[in-house]
Amino acid sequence: MWGRTGGRFALIVMALWLVVSAVSLVWTPYPLLHTDGDDAWASPSAAHPLGTDGVGADVLSWLMAGSLTDLAVAVLTVLVSAAIGLALTAAMVSTRRMLASASVVVVDALIAIPTVLLALLFAVPFGTSIAVVVAACGITYGLNMARILRPTAALAARSAYVEAARASGAGSWRVFVRHIVPSTFPVLAVQLSMSAGTSILAEAGLTYLGVGVPSGVPSWGHSLTTSVRLISVYPLTVLWPGLVVTLVVTALYLLGDAIRDCADPLANPELRRVEVGCSGPADRGEEAES
């Protein structure tokens, strides 16, 4: 991955994201509750490298603390969407025709539900929280993942090695996990990276609509929401969180492409290289005599 330009950029951004998230646990330039009304909407300076927002809070401190929240949203969304997507894919390529047909119908029916609507449905009984964002994104992206993985998984399910595994007595779940899932890994890597990146965009949008991260929890969406009201007057306060979101989402998309290129034998010639040991004339003579 490091040998690819997109992979190198993605790894650097991911490393910086992890470092900043870890540092924010123990240190930020200012406490998050520190405000100074006399210094509201301040321009970048030595005291505030990225300026302040409308209540005089340090933008850099909130962005650092928000990096941990968005990291949790991305990781949890990937886990939930992977669990839902793989479970639905296993059902759609099952040898039981009734189960496979019913799963396809369910996925086609539910895939049309937008993420915002799911978030609203979850926010009414449970209130706004990170769990609402993760649930809405995880379900939506899991359905999309199952729809995209189905053709590749169905092709692998009809392959000779899968038929041989079933003939040897392997169970359905063992065949799916050990033989079908690895064949879909290049597509799965791209879908998971897109789920992580899109969840960050969804968090910002849902927080802006009031059904995402609560107001007291730092996040990049919260920083955008508090600054977008006066974007025409103080554009710099919106520029920084928007730039961070853009860089991280782009890096996540490039990360998925780099993982696909490294894991796909068609795109990576290193995986097709087979080292064959060559024996000398004496060795071949001894083998002939034996």
Short mmCIF file of N, CA and C in Angstrom, two decimals, residues 6 12 19 29 50 55 63 67 71 80 83 88 112 118 159-160 173 176 193 201 206 243 256 289:
data_model
loop_
_atom_site.label_atom_id
_atom_site.label_comp_id
_atom_site.label_asym_id
_atom_site.label_seq_id
_atom_site.Cartn_x
_atom_site.Cartn_y
_atom_site.Cartn_z
N GLY A 6 -2.06 6.87 -3.67
CA GLY A 6 -3.28 6.98 -2.88
C GLY A 6 -3.18 6.26 -1.55
N ILE A 12 -1.01 8.02 5.79
CA ILE A 12 -0.52 9.19 6.55
C ILE A 12 -1.69 9.88 7.26
N VAL A 19 -3.39 9.50 15.94
CA VAL A 19 -2.53 10.21 16.90
C VAL A 19 -3.29 11.36 17.56
N PRO A 29 -5.55 22.16 23.56
CA PRO A 29 -5.03 23.50 23.88
C PRO A 29 -5.84 24.25 24.93
N LEU A 50 -6.49 28.21 15.10
CA LEU A 50 -7.56 28.11 14.11
C LEU A 50 -8.71 29.07 14.41
N VAL A 55 -19.03 31.57 20.55
CA VAL A 55 -19.02 31.77 22.01
C VAL A 55 -17.60 31.93 22.54
N LEU A 63 -11.99 20.54 17.46
CA LEU A 63 -11.69 19.62 16.36
C LEU A 63 -10.89 18.43 16.84
N SER A 67 -12.35 14.55 16.80
CA SER A 67 -11.74 13.48 16.01
C SER A 67 -11.98 12.12 16.66
N LEU A 71 -14.07 9.11 14.96
CA LEU A 71 -13.40 7.82 14.82
C LEU A 71 -14.28 6.70 15.37
N VAL A 80 -21.02 -2.58 12.34
CA VAL A 80 -22.46 -2.87 12.21
C VAL A 80 -22.82 -3.18 10.76
N ALA A 83 -21.49 -6.62 9.74
CA ALA A 83 -22.28 -7.72 10.29
C ALA A 83 -23.60 -7.88 9.54
N LEU A 88 -26.81 -10.77 5.50
CA LEU A 88 -27.78 -10.75 4.40
C LEU A 88 -27.21 -11.40 3.15
N ALA A 112 -34.42 1.20 -0.05
CA ALA A 112 -34.93 2.51 -0.47
C ALA A 112 -35.13 3.46 0.69
N LEU A 118 -34.32 6.88 8.86
CA LEU A 118 -33.99 5.95 9.93
C LEU A 118 -33.53 6.68 11.18
N SER A 159 -18.87 -22.04 -7.52
CA SER A 159 -17.55 -22.48 -7.99
C SER A 159 -17.28 -23.92 -7.57
N ALA A 160 -16.25 -24.50 -8.18
CA ALA A 160 -15.94 -25.91 -7.94
C ALA A 160 -15.42 -26.14 -6.53
N TRP A 173 -22.29 -22.18 7.15
CA TRP A 173 -21.58 -21.02 7.65
C TRP A 173 -20.07 -21.17 7.47
N PHE A 176 -19.33 -20.42 3.90
CA PHE A 176 -19.46 -18.99 3.62
C PHE A 176 -18.26 -18.21 4.16
N SER A 193 -14.71 0.81 3.45
CA SER A 193 -14.09 2.13 3.47
C SER A 193 -15.10 3.21 3.10
N LEU A 201 -19.68 11.88 6.86
CA LEU A 201 -20.55 12.86 6.20
C LEU A 201 -21.96 12.82 6.77
N LEU A 206 -26.57 14.78 9.89
CA LEU A 206 -27.57 14.49 10.91
C LEU A 206 -27.44 15.42 12.11
N LEU A 243 -12.50 21.27 5.98
CA LEU A 243 -11.27 20.75 5.40
C LEU A 243 -10.88 19.42 6.04
N GLY A 256 -9.65 2.27 0.87
CA GLY A 256 -10.36 1.11 0.34
C GLY A 256 -9.86 0.70 -1.04
N GLU A 289 17.54 -41.45 -10.74
CA GLU A 289 17.97 -42.75 -10.24
C GLU A 289 17.02 -43.28 -9.19
#
